[in-house]
Coordinates of C-alpha atoms and ligand atoms in Angstrom, one line a residue:
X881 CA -12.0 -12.7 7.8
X882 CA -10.7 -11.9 11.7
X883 CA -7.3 -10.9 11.4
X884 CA -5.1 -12.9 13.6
X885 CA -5.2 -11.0 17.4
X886 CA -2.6 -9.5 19.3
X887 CA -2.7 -10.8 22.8
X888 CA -2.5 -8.2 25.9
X889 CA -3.3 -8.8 29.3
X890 CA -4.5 -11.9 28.7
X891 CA -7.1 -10.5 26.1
X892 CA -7.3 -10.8 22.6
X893 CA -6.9 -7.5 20.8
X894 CA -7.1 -5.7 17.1
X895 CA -4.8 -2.9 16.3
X896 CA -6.5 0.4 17.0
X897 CA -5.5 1.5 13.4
X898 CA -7.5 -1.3 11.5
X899 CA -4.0 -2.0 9.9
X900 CA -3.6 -5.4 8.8
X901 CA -0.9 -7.4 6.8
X902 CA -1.5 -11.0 4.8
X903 CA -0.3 -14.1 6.1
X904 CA 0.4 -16.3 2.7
X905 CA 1.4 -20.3 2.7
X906 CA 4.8 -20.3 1.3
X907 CA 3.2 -24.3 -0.1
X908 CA 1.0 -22.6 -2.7
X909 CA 0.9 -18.7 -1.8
X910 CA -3.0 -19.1 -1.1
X911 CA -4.0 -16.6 1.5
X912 CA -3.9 -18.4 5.2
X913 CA -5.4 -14.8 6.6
X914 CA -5.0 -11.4 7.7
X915 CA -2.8 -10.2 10.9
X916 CA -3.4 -7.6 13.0
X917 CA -0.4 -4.9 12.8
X918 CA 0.7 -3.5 16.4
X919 CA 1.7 0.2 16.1
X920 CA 2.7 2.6 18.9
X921 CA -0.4 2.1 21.6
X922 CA -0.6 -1.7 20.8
X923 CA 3.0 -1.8 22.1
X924 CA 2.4 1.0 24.5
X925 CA -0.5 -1.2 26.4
X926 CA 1.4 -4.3 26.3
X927 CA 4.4 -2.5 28.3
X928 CA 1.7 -1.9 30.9
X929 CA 0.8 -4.5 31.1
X930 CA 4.0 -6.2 31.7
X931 CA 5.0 -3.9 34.5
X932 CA 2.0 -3.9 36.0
X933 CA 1.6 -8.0 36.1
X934 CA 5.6 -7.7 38.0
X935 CA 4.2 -5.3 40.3
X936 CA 0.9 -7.9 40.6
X937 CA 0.4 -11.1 41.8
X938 CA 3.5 -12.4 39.4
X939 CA 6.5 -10.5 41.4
X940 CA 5.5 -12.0 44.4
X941 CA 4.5 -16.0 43.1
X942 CA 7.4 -18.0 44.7
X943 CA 9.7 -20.2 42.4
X944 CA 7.7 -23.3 43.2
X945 CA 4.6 -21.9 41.9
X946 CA 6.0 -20.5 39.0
X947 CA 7.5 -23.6 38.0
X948 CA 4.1 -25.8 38.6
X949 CA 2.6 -23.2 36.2
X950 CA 5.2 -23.5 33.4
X951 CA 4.6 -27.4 33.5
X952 CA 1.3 -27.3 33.1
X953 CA 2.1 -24.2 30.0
X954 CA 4.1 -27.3 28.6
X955 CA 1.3 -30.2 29.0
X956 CA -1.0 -27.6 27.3
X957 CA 0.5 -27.5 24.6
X958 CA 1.3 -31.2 24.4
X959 CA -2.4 -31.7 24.9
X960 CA -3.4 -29.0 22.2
X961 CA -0.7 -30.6 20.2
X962 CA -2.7 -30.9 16.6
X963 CA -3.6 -27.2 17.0
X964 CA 0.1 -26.2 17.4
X965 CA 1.0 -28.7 14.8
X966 CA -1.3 -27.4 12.3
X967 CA -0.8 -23.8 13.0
X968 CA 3.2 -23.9 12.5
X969 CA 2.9 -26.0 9.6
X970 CA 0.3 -23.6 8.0
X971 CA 2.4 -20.5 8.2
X972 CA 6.0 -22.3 7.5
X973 CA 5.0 -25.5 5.4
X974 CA 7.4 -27.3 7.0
X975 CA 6.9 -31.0 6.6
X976 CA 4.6 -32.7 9.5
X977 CA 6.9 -35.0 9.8
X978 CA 10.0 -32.4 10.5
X979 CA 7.2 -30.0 13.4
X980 CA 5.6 -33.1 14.9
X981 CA 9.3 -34.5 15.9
X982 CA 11.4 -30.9 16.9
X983 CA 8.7 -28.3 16.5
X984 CA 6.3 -28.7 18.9
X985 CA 7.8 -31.2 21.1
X986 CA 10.7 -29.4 21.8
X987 CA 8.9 -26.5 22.1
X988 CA 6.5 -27.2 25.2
X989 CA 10.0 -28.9 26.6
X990 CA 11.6 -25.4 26.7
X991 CA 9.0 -24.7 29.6
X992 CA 9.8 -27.6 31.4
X993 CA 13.9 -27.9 31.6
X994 CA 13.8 -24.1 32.5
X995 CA 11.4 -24.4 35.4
X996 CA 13.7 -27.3 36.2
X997 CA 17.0 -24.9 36.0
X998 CA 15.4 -22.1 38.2
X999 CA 14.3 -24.8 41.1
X1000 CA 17.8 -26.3 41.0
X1001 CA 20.4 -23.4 40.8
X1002 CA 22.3 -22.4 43.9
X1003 CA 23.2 -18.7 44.5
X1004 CA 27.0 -17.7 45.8
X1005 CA 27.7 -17.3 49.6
X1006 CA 30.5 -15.9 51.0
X1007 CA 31.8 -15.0 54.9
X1008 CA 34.3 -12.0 55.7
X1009 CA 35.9 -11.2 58.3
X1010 CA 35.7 -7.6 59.3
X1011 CA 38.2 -5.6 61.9
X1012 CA 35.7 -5.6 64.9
X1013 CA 35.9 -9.9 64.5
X1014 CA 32.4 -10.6 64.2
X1015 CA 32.5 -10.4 60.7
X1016 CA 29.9 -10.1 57.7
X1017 CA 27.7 -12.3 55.8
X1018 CA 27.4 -12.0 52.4
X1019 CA 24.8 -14.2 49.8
X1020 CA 23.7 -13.5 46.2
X1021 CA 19.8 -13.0 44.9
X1022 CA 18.3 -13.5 41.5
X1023 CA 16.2 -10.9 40.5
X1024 CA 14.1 -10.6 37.4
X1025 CA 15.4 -8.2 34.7
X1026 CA 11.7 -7.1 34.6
X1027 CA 10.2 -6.7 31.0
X1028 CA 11.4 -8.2 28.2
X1029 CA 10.9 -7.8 24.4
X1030 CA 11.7 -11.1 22.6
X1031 CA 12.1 -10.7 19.0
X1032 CA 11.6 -14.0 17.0
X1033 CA 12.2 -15.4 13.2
X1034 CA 10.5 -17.4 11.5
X1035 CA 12.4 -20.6 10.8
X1036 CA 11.1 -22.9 14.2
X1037 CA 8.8 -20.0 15.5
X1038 CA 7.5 -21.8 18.5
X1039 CA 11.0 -23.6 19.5
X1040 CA 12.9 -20.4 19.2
X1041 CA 10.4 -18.2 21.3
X1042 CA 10.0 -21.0 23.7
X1043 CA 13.6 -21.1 24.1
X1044 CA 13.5 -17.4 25.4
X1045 CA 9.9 -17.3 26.9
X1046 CA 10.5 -20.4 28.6
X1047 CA 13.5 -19.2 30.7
X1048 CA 12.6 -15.4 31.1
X1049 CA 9.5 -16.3 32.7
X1050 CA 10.7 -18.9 35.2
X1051 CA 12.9 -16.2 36.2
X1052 CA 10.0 -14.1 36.7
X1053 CA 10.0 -11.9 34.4
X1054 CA 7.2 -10.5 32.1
X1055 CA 7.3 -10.8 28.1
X1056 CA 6.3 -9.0 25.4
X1057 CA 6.9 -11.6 21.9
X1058 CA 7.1 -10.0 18.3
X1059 CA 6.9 -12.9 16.6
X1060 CA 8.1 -13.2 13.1
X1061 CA 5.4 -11.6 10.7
X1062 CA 5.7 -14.4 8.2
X1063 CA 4.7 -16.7 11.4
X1064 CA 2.4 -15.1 13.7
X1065 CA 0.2 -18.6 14.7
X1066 CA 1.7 -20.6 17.4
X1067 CA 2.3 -17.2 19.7
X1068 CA -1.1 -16.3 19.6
X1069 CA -2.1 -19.9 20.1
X1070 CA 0.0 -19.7 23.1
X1071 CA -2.0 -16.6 24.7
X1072 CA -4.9 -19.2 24.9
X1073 CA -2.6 -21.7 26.5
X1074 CA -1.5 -19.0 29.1
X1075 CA -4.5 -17.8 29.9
X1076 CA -6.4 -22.0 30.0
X1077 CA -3.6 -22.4 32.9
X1078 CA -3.7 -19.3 34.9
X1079 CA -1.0 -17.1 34.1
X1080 CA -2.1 -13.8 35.3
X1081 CA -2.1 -11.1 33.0
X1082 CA 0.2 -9.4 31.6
X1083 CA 2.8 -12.2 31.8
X1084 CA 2.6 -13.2 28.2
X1085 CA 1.6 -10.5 25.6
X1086 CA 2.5 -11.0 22.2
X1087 CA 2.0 -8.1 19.5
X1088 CA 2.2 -8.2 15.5
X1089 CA 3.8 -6.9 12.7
X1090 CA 7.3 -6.1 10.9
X1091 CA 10.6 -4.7 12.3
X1092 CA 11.1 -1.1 11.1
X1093 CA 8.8 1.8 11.3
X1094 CA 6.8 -0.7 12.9
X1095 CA 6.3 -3.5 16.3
X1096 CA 9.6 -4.4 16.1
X1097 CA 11.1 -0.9 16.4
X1098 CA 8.4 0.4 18.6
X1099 CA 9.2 -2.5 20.9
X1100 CA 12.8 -2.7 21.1
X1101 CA 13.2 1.4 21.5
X1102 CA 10.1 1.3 24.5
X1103 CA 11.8 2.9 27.4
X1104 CA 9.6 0.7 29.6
X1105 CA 11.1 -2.7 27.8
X1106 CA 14.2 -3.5 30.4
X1107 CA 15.8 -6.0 28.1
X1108 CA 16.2 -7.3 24.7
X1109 CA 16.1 -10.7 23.5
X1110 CA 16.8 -11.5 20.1
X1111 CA 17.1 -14.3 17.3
X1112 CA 17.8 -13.5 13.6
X1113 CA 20.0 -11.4 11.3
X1114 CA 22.9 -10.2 11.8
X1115 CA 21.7 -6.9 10.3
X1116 CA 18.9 -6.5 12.6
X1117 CA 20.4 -7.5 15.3
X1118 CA 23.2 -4.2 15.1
X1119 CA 20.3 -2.5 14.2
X1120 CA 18.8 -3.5 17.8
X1121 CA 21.3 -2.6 19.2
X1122 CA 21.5 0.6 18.6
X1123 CA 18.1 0.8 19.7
X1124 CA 18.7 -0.7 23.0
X1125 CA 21.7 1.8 23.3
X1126 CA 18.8 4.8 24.4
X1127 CA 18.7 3.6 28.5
X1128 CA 21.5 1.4 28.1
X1129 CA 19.5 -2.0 27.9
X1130 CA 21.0 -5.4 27.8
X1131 CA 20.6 -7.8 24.8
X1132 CA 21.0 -11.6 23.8
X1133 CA 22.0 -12.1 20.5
X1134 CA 21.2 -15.7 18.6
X1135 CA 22.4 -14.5 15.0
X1136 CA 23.6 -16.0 11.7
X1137 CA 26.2 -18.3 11.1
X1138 CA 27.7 -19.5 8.0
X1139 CA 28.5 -22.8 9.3
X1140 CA 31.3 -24.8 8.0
X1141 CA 31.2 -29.1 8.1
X1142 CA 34.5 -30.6 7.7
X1143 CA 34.6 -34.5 6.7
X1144 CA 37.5 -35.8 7.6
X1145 CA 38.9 -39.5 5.4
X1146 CA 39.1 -41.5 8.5
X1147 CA 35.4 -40.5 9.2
X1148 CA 32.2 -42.9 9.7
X1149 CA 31.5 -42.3 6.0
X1150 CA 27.8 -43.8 6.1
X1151 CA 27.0 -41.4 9.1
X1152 CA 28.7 -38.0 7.6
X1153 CA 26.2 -38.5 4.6
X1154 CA 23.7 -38.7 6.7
X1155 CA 24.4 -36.1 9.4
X1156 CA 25.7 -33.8 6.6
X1157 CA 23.0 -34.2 4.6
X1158 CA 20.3 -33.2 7.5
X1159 CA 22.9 -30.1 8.4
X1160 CA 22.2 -28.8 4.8
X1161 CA 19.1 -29.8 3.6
X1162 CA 16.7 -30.0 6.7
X1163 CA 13.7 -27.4 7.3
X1164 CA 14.8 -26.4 3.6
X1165 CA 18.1 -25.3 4.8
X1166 CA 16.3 -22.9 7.0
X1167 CA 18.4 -23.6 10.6
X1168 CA 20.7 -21.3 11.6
X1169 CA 22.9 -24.3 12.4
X1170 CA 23.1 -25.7 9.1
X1171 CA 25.9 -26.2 6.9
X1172 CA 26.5 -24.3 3.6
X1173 CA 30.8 -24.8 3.2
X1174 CA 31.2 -28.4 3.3
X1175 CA 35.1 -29.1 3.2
X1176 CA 36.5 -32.8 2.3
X1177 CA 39.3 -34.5 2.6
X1178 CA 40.8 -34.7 -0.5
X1179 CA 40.9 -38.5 -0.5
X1180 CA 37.2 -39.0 0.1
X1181 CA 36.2 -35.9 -2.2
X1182 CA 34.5 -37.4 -4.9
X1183 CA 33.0 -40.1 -3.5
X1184 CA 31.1 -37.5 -1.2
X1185 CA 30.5 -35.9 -3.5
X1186 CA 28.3 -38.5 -5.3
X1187 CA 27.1 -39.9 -2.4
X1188 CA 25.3 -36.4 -1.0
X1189 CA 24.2 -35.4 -4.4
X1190 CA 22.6 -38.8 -4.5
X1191 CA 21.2 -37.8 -1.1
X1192 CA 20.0 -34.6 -2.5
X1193 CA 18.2 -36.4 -5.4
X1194 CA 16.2 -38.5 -2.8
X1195 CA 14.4 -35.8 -1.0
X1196 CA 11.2 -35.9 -1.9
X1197 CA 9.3 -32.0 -2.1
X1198 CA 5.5 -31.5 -1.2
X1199 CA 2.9 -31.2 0.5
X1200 CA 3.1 -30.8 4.4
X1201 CA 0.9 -33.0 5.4
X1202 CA 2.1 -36.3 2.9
X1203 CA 4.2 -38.0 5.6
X1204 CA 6.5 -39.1 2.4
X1205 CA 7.9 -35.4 2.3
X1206 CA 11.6 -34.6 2.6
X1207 CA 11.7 -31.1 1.9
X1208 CA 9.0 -28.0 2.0
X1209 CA 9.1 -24.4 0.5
X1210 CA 11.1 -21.4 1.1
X1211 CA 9.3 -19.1 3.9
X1212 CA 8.2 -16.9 1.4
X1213 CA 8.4 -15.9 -2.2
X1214 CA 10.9 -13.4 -0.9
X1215 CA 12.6 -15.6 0.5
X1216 CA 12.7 -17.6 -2.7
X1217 CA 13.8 -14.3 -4.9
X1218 CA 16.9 -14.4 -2.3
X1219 CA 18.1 -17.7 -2.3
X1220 CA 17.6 -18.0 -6.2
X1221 CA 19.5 -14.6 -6.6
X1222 CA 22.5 -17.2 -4.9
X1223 CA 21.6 -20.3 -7.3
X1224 CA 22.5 -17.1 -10.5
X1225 CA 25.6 -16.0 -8.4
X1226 CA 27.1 -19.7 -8.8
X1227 CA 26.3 -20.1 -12.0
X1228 CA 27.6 -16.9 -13.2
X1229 CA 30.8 -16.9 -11.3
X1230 CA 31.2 -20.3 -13.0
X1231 CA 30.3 -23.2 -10.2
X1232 CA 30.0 -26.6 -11.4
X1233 CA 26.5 -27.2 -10.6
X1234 CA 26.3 -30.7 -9.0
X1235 CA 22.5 -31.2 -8.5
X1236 CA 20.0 -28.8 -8.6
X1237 CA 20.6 -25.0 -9.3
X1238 CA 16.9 -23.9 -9.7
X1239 CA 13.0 -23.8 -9.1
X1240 CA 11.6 -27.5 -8.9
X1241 CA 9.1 -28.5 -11.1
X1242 CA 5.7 -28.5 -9.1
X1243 CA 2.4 -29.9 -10.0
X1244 CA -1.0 -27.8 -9.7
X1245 CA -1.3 -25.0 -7.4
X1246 CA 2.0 -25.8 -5.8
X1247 CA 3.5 -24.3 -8.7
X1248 CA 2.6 -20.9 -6.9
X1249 CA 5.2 -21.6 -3.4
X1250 CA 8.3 -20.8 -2.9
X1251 CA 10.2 -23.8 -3.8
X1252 CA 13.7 -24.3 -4.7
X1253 CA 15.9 -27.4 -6.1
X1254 CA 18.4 -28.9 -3.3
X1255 CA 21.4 -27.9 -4.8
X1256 CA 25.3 -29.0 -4.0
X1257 CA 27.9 -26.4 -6.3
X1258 CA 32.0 -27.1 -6.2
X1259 CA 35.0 -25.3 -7.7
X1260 CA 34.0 -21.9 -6.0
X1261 CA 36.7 -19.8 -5.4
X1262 CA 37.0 -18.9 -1.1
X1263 CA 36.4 -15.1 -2.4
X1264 CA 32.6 -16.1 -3.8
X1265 CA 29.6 -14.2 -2.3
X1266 CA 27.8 -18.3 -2.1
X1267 CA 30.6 -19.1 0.2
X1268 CA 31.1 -16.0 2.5
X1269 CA 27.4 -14.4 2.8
X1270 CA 24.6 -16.8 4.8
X1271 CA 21.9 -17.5 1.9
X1272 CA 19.8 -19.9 4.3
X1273 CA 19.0 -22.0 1.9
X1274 CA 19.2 -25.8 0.6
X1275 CA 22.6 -26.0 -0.4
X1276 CA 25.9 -26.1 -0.4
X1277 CA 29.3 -25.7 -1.5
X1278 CA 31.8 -28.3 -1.5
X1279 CA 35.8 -27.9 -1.7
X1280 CA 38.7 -30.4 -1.2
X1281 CA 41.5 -29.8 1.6
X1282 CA 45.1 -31.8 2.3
X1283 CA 45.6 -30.8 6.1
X1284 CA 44.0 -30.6 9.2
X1285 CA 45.7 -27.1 9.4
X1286 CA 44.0 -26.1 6.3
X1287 CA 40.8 -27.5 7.0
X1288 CA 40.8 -25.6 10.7
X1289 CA 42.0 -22.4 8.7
X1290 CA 39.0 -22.5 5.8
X1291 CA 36.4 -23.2 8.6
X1292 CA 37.1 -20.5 10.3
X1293 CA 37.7 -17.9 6.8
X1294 CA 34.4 -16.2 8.3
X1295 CA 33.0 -13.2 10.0
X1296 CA 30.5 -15.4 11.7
X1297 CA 31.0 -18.2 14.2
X1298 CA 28.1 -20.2 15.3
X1299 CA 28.3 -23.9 14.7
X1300 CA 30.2 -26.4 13.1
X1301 CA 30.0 -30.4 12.5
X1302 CA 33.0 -32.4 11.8
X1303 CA 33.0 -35.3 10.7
X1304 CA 36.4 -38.1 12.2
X1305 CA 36.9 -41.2 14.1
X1306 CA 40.5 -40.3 15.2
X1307 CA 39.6 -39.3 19.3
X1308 CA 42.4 -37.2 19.4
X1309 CA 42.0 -34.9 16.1
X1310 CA 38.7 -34.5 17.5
X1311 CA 39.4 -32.5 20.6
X1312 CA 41.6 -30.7 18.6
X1313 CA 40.0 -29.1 16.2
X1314 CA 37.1 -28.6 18.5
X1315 CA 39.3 -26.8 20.5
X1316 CA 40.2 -24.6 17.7
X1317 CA 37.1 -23.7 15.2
X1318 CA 36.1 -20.6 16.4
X1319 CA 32.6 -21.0 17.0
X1320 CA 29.5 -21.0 20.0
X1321 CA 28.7 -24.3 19.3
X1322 CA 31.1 -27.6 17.8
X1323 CA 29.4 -30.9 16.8
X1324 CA 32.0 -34.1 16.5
X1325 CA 30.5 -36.9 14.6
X1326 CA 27.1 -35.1 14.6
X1327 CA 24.5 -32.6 14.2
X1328 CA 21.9 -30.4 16.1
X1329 CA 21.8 -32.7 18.3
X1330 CA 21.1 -30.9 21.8
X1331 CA 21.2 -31.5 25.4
X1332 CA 19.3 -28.1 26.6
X1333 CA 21.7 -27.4 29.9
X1334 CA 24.4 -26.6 27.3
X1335 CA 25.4 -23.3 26.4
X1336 CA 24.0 -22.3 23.0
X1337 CA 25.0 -19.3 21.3
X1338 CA 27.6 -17.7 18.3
X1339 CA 31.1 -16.5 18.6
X1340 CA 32.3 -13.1 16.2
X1341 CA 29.1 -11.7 14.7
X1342 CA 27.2 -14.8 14.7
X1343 CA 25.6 -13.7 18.8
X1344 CA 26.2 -11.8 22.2
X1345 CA 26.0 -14.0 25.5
X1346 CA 24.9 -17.9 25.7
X1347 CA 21.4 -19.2 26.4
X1348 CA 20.5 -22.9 27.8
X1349 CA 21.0 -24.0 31.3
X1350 CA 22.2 -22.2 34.0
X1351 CA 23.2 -19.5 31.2
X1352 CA 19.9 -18.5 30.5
X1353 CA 19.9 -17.0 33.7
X1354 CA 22.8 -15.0 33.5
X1355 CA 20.6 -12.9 31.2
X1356 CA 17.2 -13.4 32.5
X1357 CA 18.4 -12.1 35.6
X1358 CA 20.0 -9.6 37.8
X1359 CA 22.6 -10.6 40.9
X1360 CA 21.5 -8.9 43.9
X1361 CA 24.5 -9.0 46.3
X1362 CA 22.8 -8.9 50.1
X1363 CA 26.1 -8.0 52.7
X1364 CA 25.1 -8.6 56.1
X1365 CA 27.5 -7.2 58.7
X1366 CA 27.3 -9.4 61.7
Ligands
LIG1891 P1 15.2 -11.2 10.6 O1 16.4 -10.5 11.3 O2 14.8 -10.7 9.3 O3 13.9 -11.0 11.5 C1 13.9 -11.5 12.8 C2 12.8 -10.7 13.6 O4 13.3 -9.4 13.8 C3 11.5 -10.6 13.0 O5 10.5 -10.7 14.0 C4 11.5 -9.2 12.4 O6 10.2 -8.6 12.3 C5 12.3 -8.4 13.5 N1 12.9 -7.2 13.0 C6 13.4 -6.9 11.8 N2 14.0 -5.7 11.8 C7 13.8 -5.2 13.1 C8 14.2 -3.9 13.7 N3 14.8 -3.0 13.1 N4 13.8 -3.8 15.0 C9 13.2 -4.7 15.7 N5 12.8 -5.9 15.1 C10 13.1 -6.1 13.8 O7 15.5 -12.7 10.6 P2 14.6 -13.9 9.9 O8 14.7 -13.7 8.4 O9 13.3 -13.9 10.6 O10 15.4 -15.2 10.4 C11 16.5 -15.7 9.7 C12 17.8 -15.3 10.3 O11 17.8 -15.7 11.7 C13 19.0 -15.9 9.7 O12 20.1 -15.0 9.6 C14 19.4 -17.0 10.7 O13 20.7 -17.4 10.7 C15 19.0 -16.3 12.0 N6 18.8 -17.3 13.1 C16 19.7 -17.4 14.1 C17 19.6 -18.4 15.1 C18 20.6 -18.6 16.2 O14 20.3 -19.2 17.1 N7 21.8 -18.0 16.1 C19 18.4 -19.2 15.1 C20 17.5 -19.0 14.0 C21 17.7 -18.1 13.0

């Protein structure tokens, strides 16, 4: 069996060391294949790589070039569509259904809207006068940050890297990806795509394997690696930081949340169900936008909570591919051990289990994955480990409020702060509580729903900096100021 590649200048490479790890289908933990793990001269190679493509043809390709070559990255991968399709659904067992409609669309998009952004951004321009009167001139460049590591999960693996490869390259830089290791296809797909269109080498490199003692840490600490991208834990992400502290290396930080939806009475009732019900359960829970405190107004409470525990009851679980499927597995039997280690918590701390709580029963070999129940819990106290800590999961806790003032003060009982949903059809409420959740990103009467130019990003320990838009190039680039005395 080849073990899935690395890609380096534009070539597709095995580790030196032989060292592989096993790439499992969290559907029925059959072996998928082996991966190729990066160590030191893997990641050593791809740094060259990098530079040497900025110092190549690359650094000098004009914006308009650049662009043309990131739409045609984005129609290869809409024309290779299946292949993407099937790779991301073999290594997350996500439902077709979920990948075919955000995965992969939305990943080839990410190379379009930023080419778009870089072609359409002004730069500053200021005159001064100067003592002698004929003054001085001064205008403002965008540079590339040069070579940057961008350090993926594994919950929308192509989406999430596309969101940061997309960008960083129309701003000319060059990238080095460390995919997820529980999701290693579609970046290695993409090295084909790269190199079908004409990238030169060196642009894209992507390298394999786990976080410490290992491509992660080799990456992130390589003095050659400029800047640090990064989406995933909190934990990891302090612990990348420290590494990007040697050289004094910038970093973007897309990190947990433990999101809070808030339902007010006066809300669409129908419509908070459903958006609700997506903000928990979808991708198995697995966004890092979802929802796992839901707080209801007290006169709606139990009526919601019927009506989403009905919801949870409908979702059907299987196989990827049966276009039926609501739900799919865990990542990982890890994964699995975690989130159930949540499902004990609850019951041991004395939750009343609404629906779910456990493993589902599955037929056949699909007994093997890493499936869980959908499961809604109330009568928590605020203090419980299921309500503070991010369990990334498909569930939820649910608990009553009187106020609007309580409801804004519960939401935001949290050391993170990425998203939030609330749920109202009074205009005015609206604004105000959106004005005072404390988080990156506040959805009224909705729920992931995204408009790319925005700025997306977590407040407290939930991110550094804001990607999207024009944003994206506050990190993917440097400001050169050029003052021209006249
Ligand atoms: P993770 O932090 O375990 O791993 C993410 C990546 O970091 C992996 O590629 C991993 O190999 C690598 N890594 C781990 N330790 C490292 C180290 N010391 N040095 C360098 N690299 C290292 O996260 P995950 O389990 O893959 O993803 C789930 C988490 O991601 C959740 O916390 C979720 O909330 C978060 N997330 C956040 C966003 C966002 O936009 N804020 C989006 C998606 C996921």
């Amino acid at each position: 069996m080849n073990p899935t590649p690395h890609f380096i200048a534009n070539e597709f490479v095995i580790a030196r060391s032989g060292k592989t790890f096993e790439n499992r289908s969290p559907v029925d933990n059959r072996l998928i294949g082996l991966v190729s793990e990066a160590g030191a001269p893997e990641i050593a190679a791809a740094v060259a790589a990098a530079r040497a493509a900025l110092e190549g043809p690359w650094g000098r390709m004009d914006i308009a070039k650049r662009a043309e070559m990131l739409y045609a990255v984005a129609d290869e991968i809409n024309r290779r569509f299946d292949d993407f399709l099937e790779a991301e659904v073999a290594d997350t067992g996500k439902p077709v259904s979920l990948a075919s409609h955000l995965d992969i669309p939305r990943g080839a998009a990410n190379f379009k809207i930023f080419a778009d952004v870089v072609k359409n951004v002004p730069s500053e321009f200021f005159s001064m006068s100067t003592p002698d009167g004929a003054g001085a001139i001064n205008y403002a460049l965008r540079v590339p940050k040069g070579v940057i590591a961008v350090i993926c999960p594994w919950n929308l693996p192509l989406l999430l890297m596309t969101w940061k490869v997309g960008p960083a390259l129309a701003c000319g830089n060059a990238v080095i990806v460390k995919p997820s290791e529980e999701t290693p296809q579609t970046a290695t797909l993409l090295g084909e795509v790269m190199a079908k269109v004409g990238v030169p080498s060196g642009v894209y490199n992507v390298v394999h394997g786990f976080g410490p003692g290992s491509a992660g840490e080799f990456l992130t600490r390589h003095p050659g690696v400029n800047a640090i991208t990064f989406t995933g834990e909190t934990g990891t992400g302090s612990a990348i930081m420290k590494a990007a502290a040697d050289g004094v290396r910038p970093v973007s930080f897309e990190l947990g949340g433990k999101n809070a939806g808030v339902v007010f009475a006066d809300c669409d009732f129908d419509a908070a169900i459903e958006g609700i019900g997506r903000a928990v359960f979808a991708n198995c829970g697995q966004v890092c936008l979802g929802t796992e405190r839901v707080y209801v107004e007290r006169p709606i409470f139990d009526r919601f909570v019927t009506a989403l525990k009905a919801k949870a009851e409908s979702l059907k679980l299987g196989r990827p591919e049966d276009k039926s499927t609501g739900m799919g597995p865990l990542i990982s039997k890890e994964h699995q051990r975690k989130v159930l280690s949540y499902y004990d918590k609850a019951r041991t701390e004395g939750a009343t289990i609404v629906t779910g709580g456990g493993i589902p029963p599955m037929e056949g070999e699909l007994a093997n994955g890493a499936w869980v129940q959908p499961t809604i819990w109330t009568g928590l106290p605020e203090s419980s480990a299921v309500i503070r800590e991010e369990i990334f999961g498909p569930c939820c806790h649910i608990a009553p409020f009187d106020t609007e003032e309580e409801a804004v003060r519960l939401a935001n009982d949290t050391a993170y702060g990425l998203a939030t949903t609330v749920w109202t059809t009074h205009l005015t409420r609206a604004h105000r509580v959106a004005a005072r959740i404390e988080v990156g990103i506040c959805w009224i009467n909705s729920w992931f729903l995204r408009d790319l130019r925005t700025p997306f990003g977590g407040s407290k320990q939930s991110g550094i900096g804001r990607e999207g838009g024009v944003h994206s190039l506050e990190f993917y680039t440097e400001l050169r100021n050029v003052c021209i005395k006249l």
